[in-house]
mmCIF file with all atom_site columns, C-alpha atoms in Angstrom:
data_model
loop_
_atom_site.group_PDB
_atom_site.id
_atom_site.type_symbol
_atom_site.label_atom_id
_atom_site.label_alt_id
_atom_site.label_comp_id
_atom_site.label_asym_id
_atom_site.label_entity_id
_atom_site.label_seq_id
_atom_site.pdbx_PDB_ins_code
_atom_site.Cartn_x
_atom_site.Cartn_y
_atom_site.Cartn_z
_atom_site.occupancy
_atom_site.B_iso_or_equiv
_atom_site.pdbx_formal_charge
_atom_site.auth_seq_id
_atom_site.auth_comp_id
_atom_site.auth_asym_id
_atom_site.auth_atom_id
_atom_site.pdbx_PDB_model_num
ATOM 1  C CA . UNK X 1 1  ? 8.209   34.950  27.886  1.00 0.00 ? 18  UNK X CA 1
ATOM 2  C CA . UNK X 1 2  ? 8.109   32.300  25.627  1.00 0.00 ? 19  UNK X CA 1
ATOM 3  C CA . UNK X 1 3  ? 10.871  31.195  23.917  1.00 0.00 ? 20  UNK X CA 1
ATOM 4  C CA . UNK X 1 4  ? 10.136  28.018  22.748  1.00 0.00 ? 21  UNK X CA 1
ATOM 5  C CA . UNK X 1 5  ? 10.473  26.947  18.802  1.00 0.00 ? 22  UNK X CA 1
ATOM 6  C CA . UNK X 1 6  ? 7.312   26.277  16.347  1.00 0.00 ? 23  UNK X CA 1
ATOM 7  C CA . UNK X 1 7  ? 7.325   22.425  16.239  1.00 0.00 ? 24  UNK X CA 1
ATOM 8  C CA . UNK X 1 8  ? 5.307   22.587  13.105  1.00 0.00 ? 25  UNK X CA 1
ATOM 9  C CA . UNK X 1 9  ? 3.437   25.384  10.863  1.00 0.00 ? 26  UNK X CA 1
ATOM 10 C CA . UNK X 1 10 ? -0.582  25.305  12.111  1.00 0.00 ? 27  UNK X CA 1
ATOM 11 C CA . UNK X 1 11 ? -1.150  25.493  8.464   1.00 0.00 ? 28  UNK X CA 1
ATOM 12 C CA . UNK X 1 12 ? -0.308  21.975  7.308   1.00 0.00 ? 29  UNK X CA 1
ATOM 13 C CA . UNK X 1 13 ? -2.126  20.139  5.086   1.00 0.00 ? 30  UNK X CA 1
ATOM 14 C CA . UNK X 1 14 ? -3.375  16.657  6.243   1.00 0.00 ? 31  UNK X CA 1
ATOM 15 C CA . UNK X 1 15 ? -1.487  14.008  4.857   1.00 0.00 ? 32  UNK X CA 1
ATOM 16 C CA . UNK X 1 16 ? -3.047  11.588  1.886   1.00 0.00 ? 33  UNK X CA 1
ATOM 17 C CA . UNK X 1 17 ? -4.309  8.391   3.840   1.00 0.00 ? 34  UNK X CA 1
ATOM 18 C CA . UNK X 1 18 ? -4.015  5.212   1.932   1.00 0.00 ? 35  UNK X CA 1
ATOM 19 C CA . UNK X 1 19 ? -6.274  2.421   2.217   1.00 0.00 ? 36  UNK X CA 1
ATOM 20 C CA . UNK X 1 20 ? -5.394  -0.718  3.505   1.00 0.00 ? 37  UNK X CA 1
ATOM 21 C CA . UNK X 1 21 ? -4.328  -3.772  1.015   1.00 0.00 ? 38  UNK X CA 1
ATOM 22 C CA . UNK X 1 22 ? -7.502  -5.105  -0.331  1.00 0.00 ? 39  UNK X CA 1
ATOM 23 C CA . UNK X 1 23 ? -6.982  -8.579  -1.045  1.00 0.00 ? 40  UNK X CA 1
ATOM 24 C CA . UNK X 1 24 ? -9.130  -11.280 -3.781  1.00 0.00 ? 41  UNK X CA 1
ATOM 25 C CA . UNK X 1 25 ? -10.113 -14.214 -2.941  1.00 0.00 ? 42  UNK X CA 1
ATOM 26 C CA . UNK X 1 26 ? -10.209 -16.531 -6.007  1.00 0.00 ? 43  UNK X CA 1
ATOM 27 C CA . UNK X 1 27 ? -11.049 -20.353 -6.140  1.00 0.00 ? 44  UNK X CA 1
ATOM 28 C CA . UNK X 1 28 ? -12.746 -20.175 -3.065  1.00 0.00 ? 45  UNK X CA 1
ATOM 29 C CA . UNK X 1 29 ? -16.113 -22.038 -2.449  1.00 0.00 ? 46  UNK X CA 1
ATOM 30 C CA . UNK X 1 30 ? -17.474 -21.059 1.115   1.00 0.00 ? 47  UNK X CA 1
ATOM 31 C CA . UNK X 1 31 ? -17.586 -17.578 2.148   1.00 0.00 ? 48  UNK X CA 1
ATOM 32 C CA . UNK X 1 32 ? -17.981 -16.883 6.053   1.00 0.00 ? 49  UNK X CA 1
ATOM 33 C CA . UNK X 1 33 ? -19.186 -13.276 6.950   1.00 0.00 ? 50  UNK X CA 1
ATOM 34 C CA . UNK X 1 34 ? -18.841 -11.855 9.863   1.00 0.00 ? 51  UNK X CA 1
ATOM 35 C CA . UNK X 1 35 ? -19.494 -8.069  11.095  1.00 0.00 ? 52  UNK X CA 1
ATOM 36 C CA . UNK X 1 36 ? -16.325 -5.996  12.594  1.00 0.00 ? 53  UNK X CA 1
ATOM 37 C CA . UNK X 1 37 ? -14.426 -3.001  13.239  1.00 0.00 ? 54  UNK X CA 1
ATOM 38 C CA . UNK X 1 38 ? -14.351 -1.102  10.347  1.00 0.00 ? 55  UNK X CA 1
ATOM 39 C CA . UNK X 1 39 ? -10.755 0.016   10.090  1.00 0.00 ? 56  UNK X CA 1
ATOM 40 C CA . UNK X 1 40 ? -10.666 3.310   10.757  1.00 0.00 ? 57  UNK X CA 1
ATOM 41 C CA . UNK X 1 41 ? -9.620  5.855   7.668   1.00 0.00 ? 58  UNK X CA 1
ATOM 42 C CA . UNK X 1 42 ? -7.418  3.155   6.242   1.00 0.00 ? 59  UNK X CA 1
ATOM 43 C CA . UNK X 1 43 ? -9.845  0.534   6.350   1.00 0.00 ? 60  UNK X CA 1
ATOM 44 C CA . UNK X 1 44 ? -13.236 0.431   4.614   1.00 0.00 ? 61  UNK X CA 1
ATOM 45 C CA . UNK X 1 45 ? -13.671 4.162   4.773   1.00 0.00 ? 62  UNK X CA 1
ATOM 46 C CA . UNK X 1 46 ? -10.717 4.574   2.186   1.00 0.00 ? 63  UNK X CA 1
ATOM 47 C CA . UNK X 1 47 ? -11.605 1.351   0.374   1.00 0.00 ? 64  UNK X CA 1
ATOM 48 C CA . UNK X 1 48 ? -15.217 2.373   -0.234  1.00 0.00 ? 65  UNK X CA 1
ATOM 49 C CA . UNK X 1 49 ? -14.685 5.791   -0.057  1.00 0.00 ? 66  UNK X CA 1
ATOM 50 C CA . UNK X 1 50 ? -17.894 6.447   1.898   1.00 0.00 ? 67  UNK X CA 1
ATOM 51 C CA . UNK X 1 51 ? -17.841 7.099   5.708   1.00 0.00 ? 68  UNK X CA 1
ATOM 52 C CA . UNK X 1 52 ? -17.607 4.104   7.928   1.00 0.00 ? 69  UNK X CA 1
ATOM 53 C CA . UNK X 1 53 ? -19.941 3.715   10.949  1.00 0.00 ? 70  UNK X CA 1
ATOM 54 C CA . UNK X 1 54 ? -18.016 1.768   12.830  1.00 0.00 ? 71  UNK X CA 1
ATOM 55 C CA . UNK X 1 55 ? -18.472 -1.444  11.549  1.00 0.00 ? 72  UNK X CA 1
ATOM 56 C CA . UNK X 1 56 ? -17.532 -3.665  8.233   1.00 0.00 ? 73  UNK X CA 1
ATOM 57 C CA . UNK X 1 57 ? -18.180 -7.173  6.876   1.00 0.00 ? 74  UNK X CA 1
ATOM 58 C CA . UNK X 1 58 ? -15.255 -9.450  6.898   1.00 0.00 ? 75  UNK X CA 1
ATOM 59 C CA . UNK X 1 59 ? -15.125 -12.111 4.733   1.00 0.00 ? 76  UNK X CA 1
ATOM 60 C CA . UNK X 1 60 ? -12.742 -15.370 5.515   1.00 0.00 ? 77  UNK X CA 1
ATOM 61 C CA . UNK X 1 61 ? -11.332 -12.661 8.419   1.00 0.00 ? 78  UNK X CA 1
ATOM 62 C CA . UNK X 1 62 ? -10.513 -10.074 5.043   1.00 0.00 ? 79  UNK X CA 1
ATOM 63 C CA . UNK X 1 63 ? -12.386 -6.745  5.353   1.00 0.00 ? 80  UNK X CA 1
ATOM 64 C CA . UNK X 1 64 ? -14.269 -6.153  2.372   1.00 0.00 ? 81  UNK X CA 1
ATOM 65 C CA . UNK X 1 65 ? -12.488 -8.337  0.067   1.00 0.00 ? 82  UNK X CA 1
ATOM 66 C CA . UNK X 1 66 ? -12.870 -8.765  -3.426  1.00 0.00 ? 83  UNK X CA 1
ATOM 67 C CA . UNK X 1 67 ? -14.521 -12.194 -4.539  1.00 0.00 ? 84  UNK X CA 1
ATOM 68 C CA . UNK X 1 68 ? -13.790 -13.385 -7.986  1.00 0.00 ? 85  UNK X CA 1
ATOM 69 C CA . UNK X 1 69 ? -16.893 -15.989 -8.869  1.00 0.00 ? 86  UNK X CA 1
ATOM 70 C CA . UNK X 1 70 ? -17.328 -18.230 -11.737 1.00 0.00 ? 87  UNK X CA 1
ATOM 71 C CA . UNK X 1 71 ? -20.522 -18.426 -13.541 1.00 0.00 ? 88  UNK X CA 1
ATOM 72 C CA . UNK X 1 72 ? -21.785 -22.228 -12.776 1.00 0.00 ? 89  UNK X CA 1
ATOM 73 C CA . UNK X 1 73 ? -20.146 -22.624 -9.906  1.00 0.00 ? 90  UNK X CA 1
ATOM 74 C CA . UNK X 1 74 ? -21.911 -23.667 -6.500  1.00 0.00 ? 91  UNK X CA 1
ATOM 75 C CA . UNK X 1 75 ? -20.764 -20.923 -3.699  1.00 0.00 ? 92  UNK X CA 1
ATOM 76 C CA . UNK X 1 76 ? -21.713 -21.621 0.087   1.00 0.00 ? 93  UNK X CA 1
ATOM 77 C CA . UNK X 1 77 ? -21.919 -18.351 2.904   1.00 0.00 ? 94  UNK X CA 1
ATOM 78 C CA . UNK X 1 78 ? -22.157 -18.657 5.949   1.00 0.00 ? 95  UNK X CA 1
ATOM 79 C CA . UNK X 1 79 ? -23.271 -15.144 7.512   1.00 0.00 ? 96  UNK X CA 1
ATOM 80 C CA . UNK X 1 80 ? -23.569 -14.019 10.930  1.00 0.00 ? 97  UNK X CA 1
ATOM 81 C CA . UNK X 1 81 ? -24.999 -10.400 11.268  1.00 0.00 ? 98  UNK X CA 1
ATOM 82 C CA . UNK X 1 82 ? -26.344 -10.643 14.609  1.00 0.00 ? 99  UNK X CA 1
ATOM 83 C CA . UNK X 1 83 ? -29.720 -10.954 15.992  1.00 0.00 ? 100 UNK X CA 1
ATOM 84 C CA . UNK X 1 84 ? -30.487 -8.370  18.463  1.00 0.00 ? 101 UNK X CA 1
ATOM 85 C CA . UNK X 1 85 ? -32.867 -6.127  16.798  1.00 0.00 ? 102 UNK X CA 1
ATOM 86 C CA . UNK X 1 86 ? -32.564 -3.677  19.698  1.00 0.00 ? 103 UNK X CA 1
ATOM 87 C CA . UNK X 1 87 ? -28.782 -3.208  18.317  1.00 0.00 ? 104 UNK X CA 1
ATOM 88 C CA . UNK X 1 88 ? -29.143 -1.752  14.624  1.00 0.00 ? 105 UNK X CA 1
ATOM 89 C CA . UNK X 1 89 ? -24.936 -2.556  14.677  1.00 0.00 ? 106 UNK X CA 1
ATOM 90 C CA . UNK X 1 90 ? -26.068 -6.492  15.374  1.00 0.00 ? 107 UNK X CA 1
ATOM 91 C CA . UNK X 1 91 ? -29.383 -7.397  13.795  1.00 0.00 ? 108 UNK X CA 1
ATOM 92 C CA . UNK X 1 92 ? -28.473 -8.207  9.718   1.00 0.00 ? 109 UNK X CA 1
#
């Protein structure tokens, strides 16, 4: 005899996924770019509206921020994307 109550409707719609807050970098002249985890459904996938494959770029420790730049300003990018040609996720 199954006398357990139903806990939820099996036909429930999936909850809408909202992306993480996307920061804006202003008045910054030096950027450090590294590869890190994509942040799942609320991370890169929600921000870019494309399926992520597990990794994404972080700029100054922020997941794919918006970078505001000004014409005539000099910027420096320090990129650490990996150097292992046998691993596509660590060779950029």
